[in-house]
């Protein structure tokens, strides 16, 4: 006699940005029943400052899935209507609100989170950028059972991925979003089949924190060596974008690479050594970096050679002065 199929899971979803939308799309494709989606309130966007739905909300609405957008989950009144909806599991991906105990205990199998690192390394808000900035060779995704700590829950599944030599935060984000979506579907298939999820506690060793990005983090420190600056340029692409100043105005740096055989001589860090068709060569901590693509204020991104052609930069000009 054939065993009956396990009952369909009622899967709630909480998320806001594109990373989370990839996971929600995978759940829709897999055919899960999704009674409810939580997302952050609409926010002003672009120069017109018109309110815009998050990528998760827009995707949910395109599939006629109910969406709720509480500004906070701290108040009992804000939670009451949400937790009244019966769920088997709540998937959380880059939601942006802290889940109080009442919400964590709401679904039958609890809340599970997709985190874009190999925990316990890079707990926190910006694991993708911080991994590139630190020069990590690999990262990955972790599916964990959520608790009240900051990314401290027991691990259900993790998958590793190499970080390519010229990876940016934007390119790595897209790869990890796709990987996280696939791993999530695998985990939920196991839950549907067995009615349980095995999880192991995170190790106490190797904990690091990926602090939230701020614009000031992306200011280029020319006293650092060229390889570190190169990593920072890639880590802060697309946001907040590495930047410095030229003649008192902000200059974003979108692409750069270390000139490993070049020496800055006695030039102070930030000094322009050469500026021409090859790009802009800048002295930094005991090394030289070449700026390949830049963007002045209120201008478009362009090759550094084109920028120099339209604006002469004298040798010994100091960036960031």
C-alpha positions as a printed Julia matrix, in Angstrom:
321×3 Matrix{Float64}:
  0.0    0.0     0.0
  1.41   3.42   -0.98
  2.02   5.78    1.92
 -0.01   8.97    1.76
  1.78  12.13    0.68
  2.67  14.52    3.49
  0.29  17.47    3.88
  1.23  20.66    2.05
  3.12  23.12    4.19
  1.63  26.52    4.91
  4.71  28.68    4.39
  4.73  32.31    5.47
  7.43  34.62    4.16
  9.1   37.74    5.59
 11.52  39.72    3.45
 12.09  43.0     1.68
 14.96  43.4    -0.86
 15.87  41.54   -4.09
 17.82  38.86   -2.17
 14.61  37.89   -0.41
 12.52  38.12   -3.58
 14.66  35.38   -5.14
 13.71  33.04   -2.29
 10.02  33.93   -2.49
 10.04  33.31   -6.24
 11.53  29.85   -5.63
  8.75  29.04   -3.15
  6.13  30.11   -5.68
  7.71  27.97   -8.4
  7.85  24.99   -6.03
  4.09  25.27   -5.48
  4.01  25.93   -1.75
  0.91  27.4    -0.17
  1.89  30.92    0.93
 -0.94  32.44    2.99
  0.93  35.58    4.0
  3.96  37.71    3.15
  5.45  40.3     5.48
  7.52  43.14    4.06
  8.74  46.55    5.17
  6.48  49.56    4.51
  6.73  51.26    1.11
  9.52  53.84    0.95
 10.23  56.94   -1.15
 12.34  56.19   -4.22
 14.31  58.13   -6.82
 14.25  61.88   -7.27
 10.47  62.09   -7.31
 10.4   60.5    -3.83
  7.25  58.56   -4.73
  6.41  55.6    -2.52
  7.54  52.3    -4.01
  6.78  48.73   -3.01
  9.67  46.5    -1.98
 10.72  43.78   -4.45
  9.13  41.17   -2.16
  5.82  43.02   -1.95
  5.71  43.55   -5.72
  6.37  39.86   -6.36
  3.78  38.75   -3.81
  1.12  41.02   -5.29
  1.86  39.72   -8.78
  0.9   36.26   -7.48
 -2.13  37.5    -5.51
 -0.49  36.68   -2.15
 -1.68  38.68    0.86
  0.9   41.21    2.08
  1.15  42.91    5.47
  3.58  45.76    6.17
  3.84  46.56    9.87
  6.25  49.36   10.75
  7.22  47.42   13.88
  6.44  44.14   15.6
  7.08  45.37   19.12
  3.48  46.18   20.05
  0.97  43.44   20.82
 -1.61  45.13   18.62
  0.8   45.06   15.64
  1.36  41.32   16.07
 -2.16  40.17   16.83
 -3.55  40.2    13.29
 -0.37  38.6    11.92
 -0.1   35.66   14.31
 -3.8   34.92   13.94
 -2.92  33.36   10.55
 -1.98  29.68   11.07
  1.42  28.76    9.6
  3.62  25.68    9.57
  6.84  27.64    9.02
  7.9   31.24    8.46
 10.81  31.81    6.07
 12.74  35.01    6.83
 15.21  36.58    4.41
 16.58  40.1     4.88
 13.29  41.25    6.39
 14.65  44.21    8.34
 12.61  43.91   11.55
 13.51  42.03   14.73
 11.11  39.18   15.42
  9.94  39.07   19.05
  9.42  35.78   20.87
  5.68  35.69   20.13
  6.42  35.77   16.38
  9.26  33.24   16.63
  6.88  30.84   18.37
  3.98  31.5    16.0
  4.51  28.86   13.23
  4.28  25.17   14.07
  7.89  24.53   13.04
  9.19  27.96   13.99
 10.96  30.52   11.84
 13.89  29.72    9.56
 16.29  32.27    8.13
 18.4   32.41    4.96
 21.7   34.1     5.8
 24.29  34.98    3.15
 27.39  33.62    4.88
 28.8   30.44    6.37
 27.84  31.04    9.98
 29.17  31.84   12.49
 31.38  33.97   10.22
 29.75  37.26    9.27
 26.7   37.4    11.44
 24.9   40.69   10.94
 23.6   43.04    8.29
 26.24  43.1     5.53
 27.85  39.65    5.19
 28.42  39.84    1.42
 30.31  43.12    1.39
 32.32  42.31    4.51
 33.44  38.95    3.12
 34.86  40.61   -0.01
 36.37  43.48    1.97
 38.16  41.01    4.25
 39.57  39.03    1.32
 37.71  35.78    2.07
 38.17  33.06   -0.53
 34.76  31.5     0.04
 31.37  32.26    1.48
 27.96  30.62    1.13
 24.5   30.48    2.62
 23.22  29.11    5.9
 19.65  28.11    6.67
 19.15  28.4    10.41
 16.42  28.03   13.0
 15.83  31.53   14.33
 16.15  32.5    17.97
 16.23  35.87   19.7
 19.95  36.43   19.07
 21.6   38.14   16.12
 22.05  35.27   13.62
 22.86  32.87   16.47
 20.31  30.14   15.74
 21.07  26.46   15.18
 22.11  25.6    11.62
 19.86  23.43    9.48
 21.89  23.51    6.24
 24.81  25.37    4.75
 26.36  25.44    1.28
 29.73  26.95    0.38
 30.62  28.98   -2.71
 33.99  30.31   -3.91
 34.46  34.07   -4.15
 35.9   34.84   -7.58
 39.0   37.03   -7.81
 37.16  40.04   -9.29
 33.85  39.53   -7.5
 31.82  42.58   -6.52
 29.2   42.68   -3.81
 26.6   43.0    -6.54
 27.7   39.95   -8.52
 28.17  37.85   -5.38
 24.75  38.95   -4.09
 23.06  37.54   -7.19
 24.92  34.22   -6.93
 24.12  33.81   -3.24
 20.48  34.79   -3.76
 20.11  32.0    -6.33
 21.98  29.51   -4.12
 19.93  30.44   -1.05
 16.69  29.94   -2.96
 17.74  26.46   -4.07
 18.88  25.41   -0.6
 15.65  26.74    0.95
 13.51  24.61   -1.37
 15.61  21.55   -0.48
 15.18  22.23    3.24
 11.42  22.68    2.97
 11.16  19.47    0.94
 12.83  17.65    3.84
 10.47  19.29    6.31
  7.43  18.37    4.22
  8.59  14.76    3.94
  9.71  14.15    7.52
  7.8   16.68    9.61
 11.01  17.76   11.35
 14.24  19.65   10.73
 17.52  18.57   12.3
 19.72  21.47   13.39
 23.12  21.79   15.06
 24.33  24.62   17.26
 26.77  27.09   15.78
 30.37  26.68   16.93
 31.67  29.17   19.45
 34.87  29.69   17.47
 35.13  31.83   14.35
 32.38  34.35   15.13
 32.66  37.62   13.22
 30.15  40.45   12.72
 29.25  42.11    9.43
 28.29  45.57   10.58
 25.75  47.55    8.57
 27.22  49.55    5.71
 27.44  53.33    5.89
 28.68  55.83    3.33
 31.66  56.73    5.48
 32.8   53.08    5.4
 33.38  53.49    1.68
 35.68  56.51    1.91
 38.99  55.29    0.49
 41.84  55.24    2.98
 44.89  55.81    0.8
 47.25  54.68    3.57
 46.01  51.1     3.04
 47.79  48.93    0.5
 46.55  48.57   -3.08
 45.08  45.09   -2.63
 43.01  46.22    0.37
 41.72  49.24   -1.54
 40.88  47.05   -4.53
 38.85  44.75   -2.26
 37.04  47.74   -0.75
 36.11  49.08   -4.2
 34.56  45.72   -5.08
 32.96  45.24   -1.64
 31.09  48.56   -1.84
 29.82  48.06   -5.4
 26.91  48.78   -5.87
 26.36  50.52   -2.52
 27.54  52.77   -0.97
 30.3   52.89   -3.66
 33.93  53.56   -2.82
 34.74  57.27   -2.97
 37.36  59.88   -2.41
 37.6   63.59   -3.16
 39.25  65.48   -6.0
 39.62  69.24   -5.57
 37.04  69.15   -2.81
 34.36  67.27   -4.77
 33.36  63.63   -4.31
 34.71  61.13   -6.81
 33.34  57.59   -6.82
 35.65  54.75   -7.8
 33.86  51.82   -9.45
 36.77  49.77  -10.72
 40.44  49.63   -9.8
 43.3   47.16   -9.65
 46.63  46.92   -7.87
 49.83  47.48   -9.85
 51.85  44.85   -8.06
 55.21  45.74   -9.66
 54.92  49.51   -9.21
 56.34  51.6    -6.38
 54.96  54.9    -5.07
 58.46  56.14   -4.28
 58.31  59.02   -1.83
 54.86  60.18   -2.94
 52.38  60.65   -0.08
 49.34  58.31   -0.02
 46.6   59.56   -2.36
 49.03  61.27   -4.74
 48.29  60.95   -8.44
 51.43  59.55  -10.05
 50.14  59.38  -13.64
 46.83  60.19  -15.31
 46.21  59.38  -18.93
 45.04  56.75  -21.37
 46.06  53.96  -18.98
 43.85  55.33  -16.18
 44.75  57.11  -12.96
 47.65  55.68  -10.97
 47.55  56.6    -7.29
 50.1   56.11   -4.52
 48.83  54.22   -1.53
 50.32  52.27    1.39
 53.69  51.11    0.0
 52.05  50.33   -3.36
 50.22  51.74   -6.37
 46.62  51.28   -7.49
 45.17  52.12  -10.9
 41.69  53.59  -11.05
 39.9   52.16  -14.08
 36.36  53.54  -13.78
 35.22  56.62  -11.89
 32.23  58.93  -11.49
 32.26  62.6   -10.6
 29.37  64.24   -8.77
 26.29  64.68  -10.99
 27.97  62.8   -13.83
 27.8   59.32  -15.31
 30.21  56.48  -14.68
 33.04  56.43  -17.2
 36.45  54.91  -17.86
 39.12  56.8   -15.95
 40.87  57.5   -19.26
 37.77  59.34  -20.53
 37.49  61.24  -17.25
 41.12  62.38  -17.56
 40.61  63.39  -21.2
 37.87  65.78  -20.16
 39.56  67.07  -17.04
 43.31  67.39  -16.7
 44.7   66.07  -13.43
 48.13  67.34  -12.62
 50.73  64.92  -11.26
 51.1   65.19   -7.48
 47.43  66.08   -7.05
 46.38  64.43   -3.78
 43.05  62.62   -3.72
 41.12  62.77   -0.47
 42.95  65.89    0.69
